[in-house]
GROMACS .gro file of N, CA and C in nm:
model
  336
    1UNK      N    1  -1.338   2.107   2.168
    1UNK     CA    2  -1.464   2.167   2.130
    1UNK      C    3  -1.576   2.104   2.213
    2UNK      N    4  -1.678   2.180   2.276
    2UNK     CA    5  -1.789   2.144   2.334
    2UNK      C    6  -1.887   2.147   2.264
    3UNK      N    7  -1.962   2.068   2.264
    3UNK     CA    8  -2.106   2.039   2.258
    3UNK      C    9  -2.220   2.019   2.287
    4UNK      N   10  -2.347   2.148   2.270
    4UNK     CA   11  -2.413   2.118   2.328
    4UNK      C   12  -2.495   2.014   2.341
    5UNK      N   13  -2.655   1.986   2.380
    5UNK     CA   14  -2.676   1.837   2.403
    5UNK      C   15  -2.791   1.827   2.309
    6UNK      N   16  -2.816   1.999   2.210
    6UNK     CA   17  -2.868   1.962   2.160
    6UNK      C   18  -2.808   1.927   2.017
    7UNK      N   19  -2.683   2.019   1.970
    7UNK     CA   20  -2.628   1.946   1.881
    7UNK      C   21  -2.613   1.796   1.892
    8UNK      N   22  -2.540   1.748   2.005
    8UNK     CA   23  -2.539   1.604   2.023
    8UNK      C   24  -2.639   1.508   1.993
    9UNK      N   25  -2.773   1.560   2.030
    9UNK     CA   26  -2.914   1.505   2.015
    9UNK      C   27  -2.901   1.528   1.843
   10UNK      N   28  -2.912   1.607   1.749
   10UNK     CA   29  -2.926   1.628   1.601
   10UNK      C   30  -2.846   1.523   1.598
   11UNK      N   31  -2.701   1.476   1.625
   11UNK     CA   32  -2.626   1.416   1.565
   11UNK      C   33  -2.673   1.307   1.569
   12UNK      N   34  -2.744   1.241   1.709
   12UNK     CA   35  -2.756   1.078   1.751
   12UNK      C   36  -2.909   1.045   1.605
   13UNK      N   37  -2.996   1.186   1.591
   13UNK     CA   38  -3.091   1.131   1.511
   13UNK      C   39  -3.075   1.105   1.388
   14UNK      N   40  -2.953   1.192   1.338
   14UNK     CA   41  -2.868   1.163   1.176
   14UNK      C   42  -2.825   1.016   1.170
   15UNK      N   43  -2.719   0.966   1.303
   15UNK     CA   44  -2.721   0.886   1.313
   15UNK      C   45  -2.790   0.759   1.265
   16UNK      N   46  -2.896   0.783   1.340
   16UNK     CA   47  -3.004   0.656   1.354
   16UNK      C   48  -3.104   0.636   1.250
   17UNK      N   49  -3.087   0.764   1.149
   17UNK     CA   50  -3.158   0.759   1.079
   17UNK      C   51  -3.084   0.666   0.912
   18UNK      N   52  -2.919   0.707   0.939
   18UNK     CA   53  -2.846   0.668   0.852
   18UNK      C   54  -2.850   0.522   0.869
   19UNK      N   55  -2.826   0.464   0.998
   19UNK     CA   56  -2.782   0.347   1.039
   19UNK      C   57  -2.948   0.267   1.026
   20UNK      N   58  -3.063   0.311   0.971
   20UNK     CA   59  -3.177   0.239   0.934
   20UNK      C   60  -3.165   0.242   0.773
   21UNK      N   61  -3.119   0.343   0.721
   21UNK     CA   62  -3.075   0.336   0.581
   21UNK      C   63  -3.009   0.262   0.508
   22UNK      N   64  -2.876   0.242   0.619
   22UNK     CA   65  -2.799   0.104   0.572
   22UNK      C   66  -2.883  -0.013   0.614
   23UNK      N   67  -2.993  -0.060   0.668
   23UNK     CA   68  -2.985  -0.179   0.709
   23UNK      C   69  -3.099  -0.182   0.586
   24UNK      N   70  -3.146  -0.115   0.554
   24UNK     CA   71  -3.258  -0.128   0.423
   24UNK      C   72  -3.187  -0.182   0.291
   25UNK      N   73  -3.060  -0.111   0.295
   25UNK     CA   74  -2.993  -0.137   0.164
   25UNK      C   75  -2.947  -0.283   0.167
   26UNK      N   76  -2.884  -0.318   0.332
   26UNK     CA   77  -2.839  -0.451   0.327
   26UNK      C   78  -2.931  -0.552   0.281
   27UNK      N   79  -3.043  -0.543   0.345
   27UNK     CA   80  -3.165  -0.577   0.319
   27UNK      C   81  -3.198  -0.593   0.155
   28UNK      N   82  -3.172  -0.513   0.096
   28UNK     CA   83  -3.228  -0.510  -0.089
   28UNK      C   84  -3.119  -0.604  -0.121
   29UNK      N   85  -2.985  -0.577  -0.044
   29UNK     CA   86  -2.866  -0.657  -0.099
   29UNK      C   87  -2.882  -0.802  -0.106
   30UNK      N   88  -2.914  -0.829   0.006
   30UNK     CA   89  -2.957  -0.986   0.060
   30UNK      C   90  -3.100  -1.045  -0.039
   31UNK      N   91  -3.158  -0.948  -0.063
   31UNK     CA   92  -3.278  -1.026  -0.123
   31UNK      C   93  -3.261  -1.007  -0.267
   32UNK      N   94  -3.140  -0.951  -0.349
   32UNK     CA   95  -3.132  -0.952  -0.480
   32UNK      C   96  -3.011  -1.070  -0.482
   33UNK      N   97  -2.973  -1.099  -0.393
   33UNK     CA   98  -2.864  -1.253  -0.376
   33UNK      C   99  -2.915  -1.354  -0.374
   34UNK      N  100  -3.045  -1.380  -0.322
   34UNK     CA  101  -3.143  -1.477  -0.315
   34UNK      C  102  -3.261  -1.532  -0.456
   35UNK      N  103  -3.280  -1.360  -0.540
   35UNK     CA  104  -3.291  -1.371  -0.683
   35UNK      C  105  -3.250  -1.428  -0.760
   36UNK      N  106  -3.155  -1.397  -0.766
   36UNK     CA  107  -3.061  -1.398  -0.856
   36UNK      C  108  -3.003  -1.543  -0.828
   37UNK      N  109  -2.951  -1.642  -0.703
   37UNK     CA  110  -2.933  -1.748  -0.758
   37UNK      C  111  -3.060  -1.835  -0.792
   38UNK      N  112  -3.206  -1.800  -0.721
   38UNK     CA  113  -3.312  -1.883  -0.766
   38UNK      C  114  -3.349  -1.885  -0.917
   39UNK      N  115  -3.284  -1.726  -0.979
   39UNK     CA  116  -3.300  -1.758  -1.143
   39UNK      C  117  -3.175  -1.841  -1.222
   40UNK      N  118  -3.043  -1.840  -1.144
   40UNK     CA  119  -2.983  -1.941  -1.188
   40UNK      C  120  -3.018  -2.080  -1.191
   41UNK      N  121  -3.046  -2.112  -1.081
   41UNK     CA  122  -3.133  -2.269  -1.072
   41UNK      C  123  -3.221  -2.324  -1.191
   42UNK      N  124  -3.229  -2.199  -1.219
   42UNK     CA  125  -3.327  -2.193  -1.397
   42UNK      C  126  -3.295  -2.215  -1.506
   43UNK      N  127  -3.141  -2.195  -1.512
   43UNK     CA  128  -3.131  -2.140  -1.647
   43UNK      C  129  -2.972  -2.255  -1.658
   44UNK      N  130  -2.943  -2.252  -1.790
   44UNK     CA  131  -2.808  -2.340  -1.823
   44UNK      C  132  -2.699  -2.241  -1.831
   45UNK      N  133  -2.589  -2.312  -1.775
   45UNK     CA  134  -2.452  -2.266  -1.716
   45UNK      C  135  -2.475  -2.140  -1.831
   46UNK      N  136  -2.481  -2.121  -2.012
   46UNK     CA  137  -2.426  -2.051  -2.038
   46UNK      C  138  -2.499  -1.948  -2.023
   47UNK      N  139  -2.599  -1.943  -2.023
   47UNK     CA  140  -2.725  -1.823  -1.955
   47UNK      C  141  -2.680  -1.736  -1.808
   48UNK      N  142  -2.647  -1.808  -1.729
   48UNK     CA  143  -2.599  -1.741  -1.589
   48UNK      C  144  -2.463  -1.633  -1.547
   49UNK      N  145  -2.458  -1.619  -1.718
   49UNK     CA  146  -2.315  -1.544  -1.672
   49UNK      C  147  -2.365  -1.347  -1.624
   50UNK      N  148  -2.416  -1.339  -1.687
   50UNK     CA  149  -2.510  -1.148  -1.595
   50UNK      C  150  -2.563  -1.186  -1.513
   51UNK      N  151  -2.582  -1.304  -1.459
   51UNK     CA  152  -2.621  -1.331  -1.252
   51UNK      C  153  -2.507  -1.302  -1.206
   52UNK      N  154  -2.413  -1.402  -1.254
   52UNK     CA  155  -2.262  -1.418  -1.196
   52UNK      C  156  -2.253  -1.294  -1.178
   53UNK      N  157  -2.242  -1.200  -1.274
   53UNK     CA  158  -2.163  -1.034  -1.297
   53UNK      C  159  -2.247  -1.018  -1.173
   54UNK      N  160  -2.341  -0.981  -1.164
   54UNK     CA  161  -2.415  -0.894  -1.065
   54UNK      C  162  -2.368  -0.925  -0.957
   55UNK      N  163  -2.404  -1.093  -0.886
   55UNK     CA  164  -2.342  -1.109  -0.760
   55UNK      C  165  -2.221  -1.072  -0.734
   56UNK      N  166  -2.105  -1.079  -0.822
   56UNK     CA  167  -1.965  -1.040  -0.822
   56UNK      C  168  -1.954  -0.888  -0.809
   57UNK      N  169  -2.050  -0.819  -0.817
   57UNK     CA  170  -2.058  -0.663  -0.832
   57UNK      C  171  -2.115  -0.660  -0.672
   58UNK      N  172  -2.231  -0.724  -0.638
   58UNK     CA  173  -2.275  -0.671  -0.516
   58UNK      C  174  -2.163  -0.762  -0.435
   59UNK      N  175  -2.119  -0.867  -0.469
   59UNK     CA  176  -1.978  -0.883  -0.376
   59UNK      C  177  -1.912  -0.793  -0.327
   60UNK      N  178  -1.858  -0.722  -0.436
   60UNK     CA  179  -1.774  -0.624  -0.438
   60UNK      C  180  -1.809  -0.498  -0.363
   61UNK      N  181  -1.923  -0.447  -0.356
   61UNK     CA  182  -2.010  -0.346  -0.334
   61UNK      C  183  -1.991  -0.395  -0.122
   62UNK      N  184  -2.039  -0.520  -0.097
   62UNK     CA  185  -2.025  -0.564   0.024
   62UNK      C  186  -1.894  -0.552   0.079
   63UNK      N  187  -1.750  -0.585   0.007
   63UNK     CA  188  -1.662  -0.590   0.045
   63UNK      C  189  -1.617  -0.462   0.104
   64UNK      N  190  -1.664  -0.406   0.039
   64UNK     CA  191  -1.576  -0.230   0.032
   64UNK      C  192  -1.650  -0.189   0.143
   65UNK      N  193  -1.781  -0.215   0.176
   65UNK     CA  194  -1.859  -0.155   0.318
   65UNK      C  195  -1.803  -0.252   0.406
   66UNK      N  196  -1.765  -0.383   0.413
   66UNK     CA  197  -1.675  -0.439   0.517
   66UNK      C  198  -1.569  -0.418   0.578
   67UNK      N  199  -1.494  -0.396   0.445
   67UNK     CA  200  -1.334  -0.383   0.512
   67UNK      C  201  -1.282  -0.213   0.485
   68UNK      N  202  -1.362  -0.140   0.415
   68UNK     CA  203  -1.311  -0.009   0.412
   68UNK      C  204  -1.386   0.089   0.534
   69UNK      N  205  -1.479   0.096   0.530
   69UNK     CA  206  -1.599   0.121   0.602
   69UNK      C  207  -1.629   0.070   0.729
   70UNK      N  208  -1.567  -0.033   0.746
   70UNK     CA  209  -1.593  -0.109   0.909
   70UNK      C  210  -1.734  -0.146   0.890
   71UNK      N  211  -1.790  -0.174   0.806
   71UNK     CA  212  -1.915  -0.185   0.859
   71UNK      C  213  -1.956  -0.332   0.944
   72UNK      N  214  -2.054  -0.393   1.018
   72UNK     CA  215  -2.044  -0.476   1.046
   72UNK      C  216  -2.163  -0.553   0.974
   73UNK      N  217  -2.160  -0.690   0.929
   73UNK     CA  218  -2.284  -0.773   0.823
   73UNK      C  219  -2.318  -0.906   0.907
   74UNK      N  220  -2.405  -0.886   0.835
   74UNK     CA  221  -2.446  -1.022   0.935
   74UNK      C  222  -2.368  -1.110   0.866
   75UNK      N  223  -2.386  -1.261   0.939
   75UNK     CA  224  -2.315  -1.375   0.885
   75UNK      C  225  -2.358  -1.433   0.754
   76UNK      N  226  -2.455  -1.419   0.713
   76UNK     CA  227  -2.507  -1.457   0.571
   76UNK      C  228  -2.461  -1.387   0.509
   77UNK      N  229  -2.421  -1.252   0.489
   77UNK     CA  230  -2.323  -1.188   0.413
   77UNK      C  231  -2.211  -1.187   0.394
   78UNK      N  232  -2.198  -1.266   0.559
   78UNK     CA  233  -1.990  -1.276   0.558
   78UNK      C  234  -1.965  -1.359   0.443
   79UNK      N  235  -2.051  -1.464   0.487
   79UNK     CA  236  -2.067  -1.605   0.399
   79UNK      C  237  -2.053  -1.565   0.279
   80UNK      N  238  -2.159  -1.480   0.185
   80UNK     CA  239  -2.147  -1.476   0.091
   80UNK      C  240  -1.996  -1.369   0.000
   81UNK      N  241  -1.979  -1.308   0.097
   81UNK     CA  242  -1.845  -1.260   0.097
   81UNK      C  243  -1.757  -1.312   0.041
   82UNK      N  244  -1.712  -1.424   0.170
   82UNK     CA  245  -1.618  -1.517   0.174
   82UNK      C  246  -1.640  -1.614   0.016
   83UNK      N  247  -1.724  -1.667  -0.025
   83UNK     CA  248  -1.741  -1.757  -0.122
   83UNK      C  249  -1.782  -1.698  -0.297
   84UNK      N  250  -1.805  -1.568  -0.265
   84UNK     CA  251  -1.797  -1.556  -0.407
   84UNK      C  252  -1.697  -1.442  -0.453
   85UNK      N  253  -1.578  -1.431  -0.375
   85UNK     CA  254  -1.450  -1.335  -0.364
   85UNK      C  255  -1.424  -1.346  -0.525
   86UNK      N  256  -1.388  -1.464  -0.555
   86UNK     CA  257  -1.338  -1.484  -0.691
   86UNK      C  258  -1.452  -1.536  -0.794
   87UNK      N  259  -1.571  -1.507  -0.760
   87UNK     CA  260  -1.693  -1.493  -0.871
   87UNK      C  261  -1.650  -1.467  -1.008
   88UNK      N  262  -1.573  -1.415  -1.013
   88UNK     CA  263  -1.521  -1.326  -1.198
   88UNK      C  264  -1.490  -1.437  -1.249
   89UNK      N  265  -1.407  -1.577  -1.183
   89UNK     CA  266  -1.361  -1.684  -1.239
   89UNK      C  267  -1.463  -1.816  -1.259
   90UNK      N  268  -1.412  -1.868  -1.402
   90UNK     CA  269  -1.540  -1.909  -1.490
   90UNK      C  270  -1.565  -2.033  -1.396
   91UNK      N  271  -1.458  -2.104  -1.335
   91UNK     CA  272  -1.450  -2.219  -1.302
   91UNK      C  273  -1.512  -2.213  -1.108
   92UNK      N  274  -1.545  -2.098  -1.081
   92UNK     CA  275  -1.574  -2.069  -0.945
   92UNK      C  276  -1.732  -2.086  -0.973
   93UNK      N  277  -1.795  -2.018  -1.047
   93UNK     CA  278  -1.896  -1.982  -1.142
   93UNK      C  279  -1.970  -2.131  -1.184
   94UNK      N  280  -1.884  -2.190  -1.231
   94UNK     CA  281  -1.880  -2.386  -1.272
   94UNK      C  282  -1.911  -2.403  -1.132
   95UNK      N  283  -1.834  -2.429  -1.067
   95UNK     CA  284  -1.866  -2.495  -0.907
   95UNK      C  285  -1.979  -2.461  -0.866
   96UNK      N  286  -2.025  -2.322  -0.831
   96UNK     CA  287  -2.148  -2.282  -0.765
   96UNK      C  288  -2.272  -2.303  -0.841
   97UNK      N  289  -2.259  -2.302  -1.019
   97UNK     CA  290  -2.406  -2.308  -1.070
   97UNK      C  291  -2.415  -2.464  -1.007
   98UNK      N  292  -2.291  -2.565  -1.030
   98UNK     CA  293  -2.370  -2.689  -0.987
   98UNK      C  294  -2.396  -2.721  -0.849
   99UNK      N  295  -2.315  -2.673  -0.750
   99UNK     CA  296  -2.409  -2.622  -0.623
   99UNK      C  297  -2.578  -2.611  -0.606
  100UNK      N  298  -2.587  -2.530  -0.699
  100UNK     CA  299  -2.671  -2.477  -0.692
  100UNK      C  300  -2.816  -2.496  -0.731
  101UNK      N  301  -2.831  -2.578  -0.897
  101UNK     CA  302  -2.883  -2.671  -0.943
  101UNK      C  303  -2.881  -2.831  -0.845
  102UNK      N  304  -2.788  -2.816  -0.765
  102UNK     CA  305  -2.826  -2.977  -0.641
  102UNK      C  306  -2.908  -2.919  -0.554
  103UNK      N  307  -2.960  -2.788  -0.548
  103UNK     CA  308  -3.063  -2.751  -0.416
  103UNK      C  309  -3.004  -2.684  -0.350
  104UNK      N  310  -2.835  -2.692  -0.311
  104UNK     CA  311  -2.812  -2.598  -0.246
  104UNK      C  312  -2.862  -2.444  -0.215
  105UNK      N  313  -2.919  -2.366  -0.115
  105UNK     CA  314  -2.957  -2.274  -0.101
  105UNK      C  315  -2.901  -2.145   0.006
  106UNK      N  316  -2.928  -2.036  -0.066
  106UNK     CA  317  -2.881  -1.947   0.045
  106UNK      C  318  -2.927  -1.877   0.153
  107UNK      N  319  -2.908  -1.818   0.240
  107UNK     CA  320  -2.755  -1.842   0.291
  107UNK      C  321  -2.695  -1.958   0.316
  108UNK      N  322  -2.567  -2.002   0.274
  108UNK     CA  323  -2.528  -2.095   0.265
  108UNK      C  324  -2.444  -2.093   0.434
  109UNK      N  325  -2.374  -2.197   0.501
  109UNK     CA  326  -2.314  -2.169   0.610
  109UNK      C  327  -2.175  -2.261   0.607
  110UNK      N  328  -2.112  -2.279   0.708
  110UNK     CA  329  -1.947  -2.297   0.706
  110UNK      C  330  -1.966  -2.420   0.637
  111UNK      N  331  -2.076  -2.517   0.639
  111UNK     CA  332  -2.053  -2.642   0.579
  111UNK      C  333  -2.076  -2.672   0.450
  112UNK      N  334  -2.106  -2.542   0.365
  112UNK     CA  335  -2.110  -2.548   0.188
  112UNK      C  336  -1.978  -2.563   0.133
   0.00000   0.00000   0.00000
């Protein structure tokens, strides 16, 4: 099938328009990850468990645009990827609130 250059042209602006769409969303993603542990820092272990849920949801939400989707994330997302895979577990949850309460902050990098 051929194409002309102006279909081609419609397509590149769908494109570009989608591929600014995702970077907005990544964008809300990243800055409700940054919320959300600064209100943990706040609050006592048993208070933080609907942060936990959420991050474990937008984990999840990240994963599926990673590895199903190809998408590509920046490294602060890989990161957060990589480290809160098993968020659902209480004792992962234990580790990071006290992370987290020591100052640790995000994005975190290979040496957290």
């Amino acid at each position: 099938m051929q194409y002309t250059w102006t279909e081609f042209e419609q397509r590149l602006i769908i494109h570009r328009d989608v591929k600014i769409d995702i970077s907005r969303m990544l964008f809300k993603y990243e800055t409700q990850i940054k919320e959300y542990i600064d209100k943990i820092q706040q609050l006592t272990f048993e208070e933080t468990a609907p942060l936990f849920d959420e991050l474990y949801e937008i984990q999840g939400y990240l994963s599926v645009a990673k590895y199903k989707y190809h998408l590509e994330i920046k490294e602060e997302l890989d990161w957060f990827l990589y480290h809160f895979e098993r968020a659902d577990e209480n004792d992962v949850r234990a580790y990071w609130y006290s992370r987290f309460c020591k100052g640790i902050i995000w994005p975190f990098n290979e040496g957290s």
